[in-house]
Coordinates of C-alpha atoms in Angstrom, one line a residue:
M1 CA -139.4 175.3 -147.4
D2 CA -142.7 176.8 -148.6
Q3 CA -141.8 179.8 -150.6
N4 CA -144.7 181.7 -148.4
I5 CA -143.2 180.8 -145.2
E6 CA -139.9 182.1 -146.7
S7 CA -141.2 185.6 -147.5
E8 CA -143.0 185.5 -144.1
I9 CA -139.8 185.0 -142.3
L10 CA -138.1 188.1 -144.6
E11 CA -140.9 190.1 -144.0
K12 CA -141.0 189.8 -140.1
R13 CA -137.2 190.4 -140.2
K14 CA -137.4 193.6 -141.9
L15 CA -140.5 194.7 -139.6
C16 CA -138.2 194.1 -136.4
K17 CA -135.4 196.1 -138.0
V18 CA -138.1 198.9 -138.3
L19 CA -139.0 198.5 -135.1
K20 CA -135.5 198.7 -133.6
V21 CA -134.9 202.0 -135.9
F22 CA -137.6 203.7 -134.2
K23 CA -136.5 202.4 -130.8
I24 CA -133.2 203.9 -131.1
V25 CA -134.7 207.1 -132.5
S26 CA -137.0 207.5 -129.4
F27 CA -134.2 206.8 -127.1
I28 CA -132.2 209.6 -128.5
G29 CA -135.2 212.0 -128.7
I30 CA -135.6 211.4 -125.1
F31 CA -131.9 212.9 -124.6
A32 CA -132.2 215.2 -127.2
S33 CA -135.3 216.7 -126.0
F34 CA -133.8 217.2 -122.3
V35 CA -130.8 218.8 -123.7
A36 CA -132.8 221.0 -125.8
F37 CA -134.6 222.3 -122.7
M38 CA -131.6 222.7 -120.7
V39 CA -130.0 225.0 -123.3
V40 CA -133.3 227.2 -123.7
S41 CA -133.4 227.3 -119.9
R42 CA -130.0 228.6 -119.6
N43 CA -130.6 231.3 -122.1
G44 CA -133.4 232.8 -119.7
Y45 CA -136.4 231.4 -122.0
E46 CA -139.6 229.8 -120.2
L47 CA -141.1 227.2 -121.9
D48 CA -144.9 226.4 -121.5
S49 CA -145.7 222.9 -119.7
A50 CA -147.0 221.6 -122.9
W51 CA -143.5 221.4 -124.3
L52 CA -142.9 218.9 -121.7
L53 CA -145.1 216.4 -123.5
I54 CA -142.3 216.2 -126.1
P55 CA -139.8 213.9 -124.2
A56 CA -142.7 212.1 -122.5
L57 CA -143.9 211.4 -126.4
F58 CA -140.2 209.8 -126.7
V59 CA -140.4 208.1 -123.5
G60 CA -143.9 206.5 -124.2
G61 CA -142.6 205.7 -128.1
F62 CA -139.1 203.7 -126.6
F63 CA -141.4 201.5 -124.3
L64 CA -144.0 201.0 -126.8
F65 CA -141.3 200.2 -129.6
S66 CA -139.2 198.1 -127.3
Y67 CA -142.5 195.9 -126.3
M68 CA -143.4 195.3 -130.1
E69 CA -139.9 194.4 -130.9
T70 CA -139.5 191.8 -128.4
N71 CA -142.7 190.3 -129.3
K72 CA -142.1 190.4 -133.1
L73 CA -138.5 188.9 -132.3
K74 CA -140.5 185.9 -130.2
D75 CA -142.7 185.4 -133.3
L76 CA -139.7 185.4 -135.9
K77 CA -138.0 183.1 -133.8
E78 CA -140.7 180.8 -133.4
L79 CA -141.3 180.9 -136.9
M80 CA -137.9 180.5 -138.4
G81 CA -137.4 177.6 -135.8
Q82 CA -140.3 175.2 -136.5
Y83 CA -139.8 176.1 -140.4
V84 CA -135.8 176.1 -140.9
V85 CA -134.0 175.3 -137.8
R86 CA -136.4 172.0 -137.2
S87 CA -135.9 170.8 -140.8
V88 CA -132.0 171.2 -140.2
L89 CA -132.3 168.9 -137.0
G90 CA -134.4 166.5 -138.8
E91 CA -131.3 165.8 -141.1
R92 CA -129.3 164.7 -138.3
L93 CA -131.1 163.4 -135.5
H94 CA -134.6 161.9 -134.3
V95 CA -136.3 165.2 -133.1
I96 CA -138.9 164.2 -129.7
E97 CA -139.3 168.1 -129.0
Y98 CA -138.2 171.3 -130.1
M99 CA -139.5 174.4 -128.6
P100 CA -137.6 177.6 -130.4
N101 CA -138.4 180.3 -127.4
G102 CA -138.0 177.3 -125.0
Y103 CA -135.2 176.0 -122.5
T104 CA -134.7 173.6 -119.8
N105 CA -136.9 173.0 -116.6
E106 CA -135.9 175.8 -114.3
A107 CA -136.1 173.9 -110.8
F108 CA -133.7 171.3 -112.7
L109 CA -131.2 173.9 -113.5
H110 CA -131.4 175.5 -109.9
N111 CA -130.4 171.8 -108.6
C112 CA -127.7 171.4 -111.2
P113 CA -124.7 171.3 -109.1
I114 CA -122.4 172.5 -112.0
L115 CA -124.2 175.7 -112.9
P116 CA -123.7 179.0 -111.1
S117 CA -126.3 180.1 -108.8
F118 CA -128.9 182.7 -110.1
N119 CA -132.4 184.3 -109.8
N120 CA -133.1 185.3 -113.6
M121 CA -132.7 183.4 -116.3
D122 CA -133.5 183.2 -120.2
G123 CA -132.5 180.5 -123.0
S124 CA -133.8 179.2 -126.3
D125 CA -133.7 176.3 -128.6
F126 CA -134.6 173.5 -126.3
I127 CA -134.1 170.3 -128.0
H128 CA -134.9 166.8 -126.8
G129 CA -134.0 164.2 -129.5
I130 CA -132.3 160.8 -130.3
Y131 CA -128.7 160.9 -132.0
R132 CA -127.0 157.6 -132.5
G133 CA -129.2 155.9 -130.3
V134 CA -128.4 158.5 -127.7
E135 CA -130.6 160.7 -126.1
F136 CA -130.0 163.9 -125.2
T137 CA -131.4 167.6 -124.3
F138 CA -130.0 170.8 -125.5
S139 CA -130.7 174.4 -124.8
D140 CA -129.1 177.9 -125.0
L141 CA -128.7 179.6 -121.3
T142 CA -128.2 182.9 -120.0
L143 CA -128.1 182.8 -116.2
R144 CA -128.0 186.2 -114.0
T145 CA -127.8 187.5 -110.8
E146 CA -130.1 190.6 -110.4
T147 CA -130.1 192.9 -107.0
K148 CA -132.7 195.3 -106.8
G149 CA -132.1 199.3 -106.0
S150 CA -132.4 200.6 -102.5
P151 CA -135.8 202.4 -102.0
D152 CA -133.6 205.6 -101.1
G153 CA -131.8 205.6 -104.8
E154 CA -128.4 204.9 -102.9
F155 CA -127.9 201.6 -104.3
L156 CA -129.4 201.5 -108.2
G157 CA -129.0 197.6 -108.3
D158 CA -126.9 195.2 -110.5
N159 CA -127.2 192.9 -113.1
V160 CA -124.3 190.0 -113.4
V161 CA -124.3 187.6 -116.2
N162 CA -123.1 184.6 -114.2
F163 CA -123.3 182.2 -117.4
K164 CA -123.9 182.4 -121.0
G165 CA -123.6 179.1 -123.5
Q166 CA -124.8 175.8 -123.6
F167 CA -126.3 173.2 -121.3
V168 CA -126.4 169.8 -122.9
T169 CA -127.7 166.3 -121.0
I170 CA -127.4 163.0 -121.9
T171 CA -128.9 159.9 -120.9
S172 CA -126.6 156.8 -120.3
R173 CA -127.5 153.4 -120.7
K174 CA -125.8 152.4 -117.4
N175 CA -126.2 153.8 -114.0
I176 CA -123.0 154.4 -111.9
N177 CA -122.9 154.4 -108.3
G178 CA -121.3 157.8 -107.4
F179 CA -120.6 160.9 -109.5
V180 CA -117.4 162.3 -111.8
H181 CA -116.9 166.3 -112.1
I182 CA -114.8 166.9 -115.0
Q183 CA -113.9 170.8 -114.2
E184 CA -111.6 172.8 -117.0
R185 CA -109.4 175.0 -115.1
I186 CA -109.8 178.9 -116.0
S187 CA -106.7 180.6 -116.7
P188 CA -106.7 184.5 -116.5
R189 CA -106.9 184.8 -120.4
R190 CA -110.0 182.3 -120.6
E191 CA -112.0 183.5 -117.7
I192 CA -115.7 183.8 -118.5
G193 CA -117.5 185.2 -115.3
K194 CA -117.4 184.0 -111.9
K195 CA -118.1 180.8 -111.1
N196 CA -120.1 180.3 -108.2
G197 CA -122.1 176.7 -108.3
I198 CA -122.1 174.4 -105.5
L199 CA -119.6 172.1 -106.7
S200 CA -117.4 175.3 -108.5
N201 CA -116.9 176.6 -104.8
V202 CA -116.1 173.2 -103.3
F203 CA -113.9 172.0 -106.4
S204 CA -112.3 175.6 -107.4
S205 CA -108.9 176.0 -109.2
G206 CA -107.2 176.9 -105.9
N207 CA -108.0 173.2 -105.0
S208 CA -106.6 171.8 -108.1
Q209 CA -104.1 169.7 -105.5
N210 CA -107.0 167.4 -104.7
S211 CA -107.7 166.5 -108.4
I212 CA -107.4 162.9 -109.6
M213 CA -104.3 162.5 -111.8
T214 CA -105.1 160.3 -114.6
G215 CA -101.6 160.2 -116.0
N216 CA -102.2 161.9 -119.2
V217 CA -100.4 165.0 -118.7
S218 CA -102.0 167.3 -121.7
F219 CA -105.5 166.3 -120.0
D220 CA -104.6 166.6 -116.5
N221 CA -103.1 170.2 -117.2
R222 CA -106.1 171.2 -118.4
F223 CA -108.8 169.7 -116.4
D224 CA -109.7 169.2 -113.1
I225 CA -110.9 165.9 -111.9
Y226 CA -113.1 165.0 -108.7
A227 CA -115.1 161.5 -108.1
S228 CA -116.8 159.9 -105.2
D229 CA -114.5 157.0 -106.0
S230 CA -111.2 157.4 -107.8
Q231 CA -111.8 153.9 -109.4
L232 CA -115.1 155.3 -110.8
A233 CA -113.1 158.2 -112.3
F234 CA -110.4 155.8 -113.9
G235 CA -113.3 153.3 -115.2
V236 CA -115.5 156.1 -116.6
L237 CA -112.1 158.0 -118.0
T238 CA -110.8 156.1 -121.2
P239 CA -108.4 157.1 -123.3
Q240 CA -110.7 158.2 -126.1
L241 CA -112.8 159.9 -124.0
M242 CA -110.1 162.2 -122.5
Q243 CA -108.9 162.4 -126.2
G244 CA -112.2 163.4 -127.4
L245 CA -112.7 166.1 -124.5
M246 CA -109.4 167.4 -125.2
G247 CA -110.8 168.3 -128.7
L248 CA -113.7 170.2 -127.6
E249 CA -114.1 174.1 -127.6
G250 CA -115.6 176.2 -125.1
L251 CA -115.2 176.1 -121.0
L252 CA -116.2 172.9 -120.0
E253 CA -117.4 171.7 -116.8
I254 CA -119.1 168.0 -116.5
Q255 CA -120.8 165.8 -114.0
I256 CA -121.4 161.9 -114.7
A257 CA -124.0 160.6 -112.1
G258 CA -126.5 158.1 -111.9
N259 CA -127.7 157.6 -115.7
M260 CA -126.9 161.2 -116.7
V261 CA -123.9 163.0 -117.9
A262 CA -124.6 167.0 -117.8
V263 CA -122.1 169.0 -119.8
V264 CA -122.1 172.8 -119.3
I265 CA -120.4 174.9 -122.3
R266 CA -119.1 178.6 -121.8
N267 CA -118.5 180.4 -124.7
D268 CA -120.8 183.5 -124.5
R269 CA -122.5 182.2 -127.5
D270 CA -126.5 181.6 -128.4
L271 CA -127.1 179.1 -131.3
F272 CA -129.5 179.3 -134.0
E273 CA -130.2 182.7 -134.1
L274 CA -130.4 184.9 -136.9
S275 CA -127.2 187.1 -137.6
N276 CA -127.3 190.8 -137.3
N277 CA -125.4 191.2 -140.5
G278 CA -128.7 193.3 -142.2
R279 CA -128.9 191.2 -145.1
D280 CA -132.2 190.0 -146.1
N281 CA -131.5 188.9 -149.6
G282 CA -134.1 186.1 -149.5
D283 CA -131.8 183.1 -149.6
M284 CA -132.2 181.2 -146.6
E285 CA -129.7 178.7 -147.5
E286 CA -127.0 180.7 -145.8
Y287 CA -128.8 180.4 -142.6
R288 CA -129.5 176.8 -143.1
Q289 CA -125.7 176.2 -143.4
K290 CA -125.1 178.6 -140.5
F291 CA -127.7 176.0 -138.1
R292 CA -125.8 172.9 -139.4
D293 CA -122.4 173.9 -138.2
E294 CA -124.0 175.0 -135.1
L295 CA -125.6 171.8 -134.7
S296 CA -122.4 169.9 -135.4
D297 CA -120.8 171.4 -132.8
I298 CA -123.6 170.0 -130.9
L299 CA -123.6 166.9 -131.9
K300 CA -119.7 166.5 -131.4
V301 CA -120.3 166.7 -127.6
I302 CA -122.4 163.9 -127.8
D303 CA -120.3 161.9 -129.9
V304 CA -117.6 162.3 -127.6
F305 CA -119.4 160.4 -125.1
G306 CA -121.6 158.1 -126.9
M307 CA -118.6 156.6 -128.6
N308 CA -115.8 156.9 -126.3
T309 CA -117.4 155.3 -123.3
D310 CA -119.1 152.2 -122.4
L311 CA -121.8 153.8 -120.4
F312 CA -123.9 154.0 -123.7
Q313 CA -123.2 150.8 -125.1

């Protein structure tokens, strides 16, 4: 990578940290000023209205620095993505499109039956590429349900994260007439958020008795299988594919329909991001290796399907 680009990335990183410090100081100042006013008032002192400018300045500073930090982080993400992440992607796959601050089409996500319902979202690192002859897309996603507070202030509103993880689509070379739905069971110790997607409601863990049994005890204990046709499920779920799925990490939900495989991975992670460890030592190789490891996790998912089923042959 060009030395000037590397220096620019590090400078932007430092600027973001400075803005974050100013934002935190402003936030503390808001409460500190109000506490000071309360203490002074209790002691019987009267303050001139001009003193109210102090918390107002802190409030203004907080929103200003928050806005500036958000924009600078987006700029840093774009720069890091185009000059570091893209080069890492190019080592392993043919990149058709890469958007550091982009994500999968929102209308498509709303219609995806294995995702929970949502009315607010953000995402990053949209990748459209070809790996070992298999076309795929990827993006990090965070899906939320936001409710507004009541005008009288009785209800303050809420913001619930329904999903945080990765969404992968893989285009197969064969069309299947029907669907196969593979849903990992949620145990209490592994539960990550509430699953309230269309199929997740129908195929809840309480309906595991309706799951198709494959005969692979370990697989059947971990996954519920539903399909439009049981013979279709047996045709798709080869022993090699089941073994490959058992080796994947994260809470998985998969739908195979038409010529597409959609994979949802709930792991509360956001890949291809700069760490917040405070180290800006000028060595970007550490980040490159981090991104390589994360890319390997994605490609492992594609390999499981591309190499263990005839859908991609």
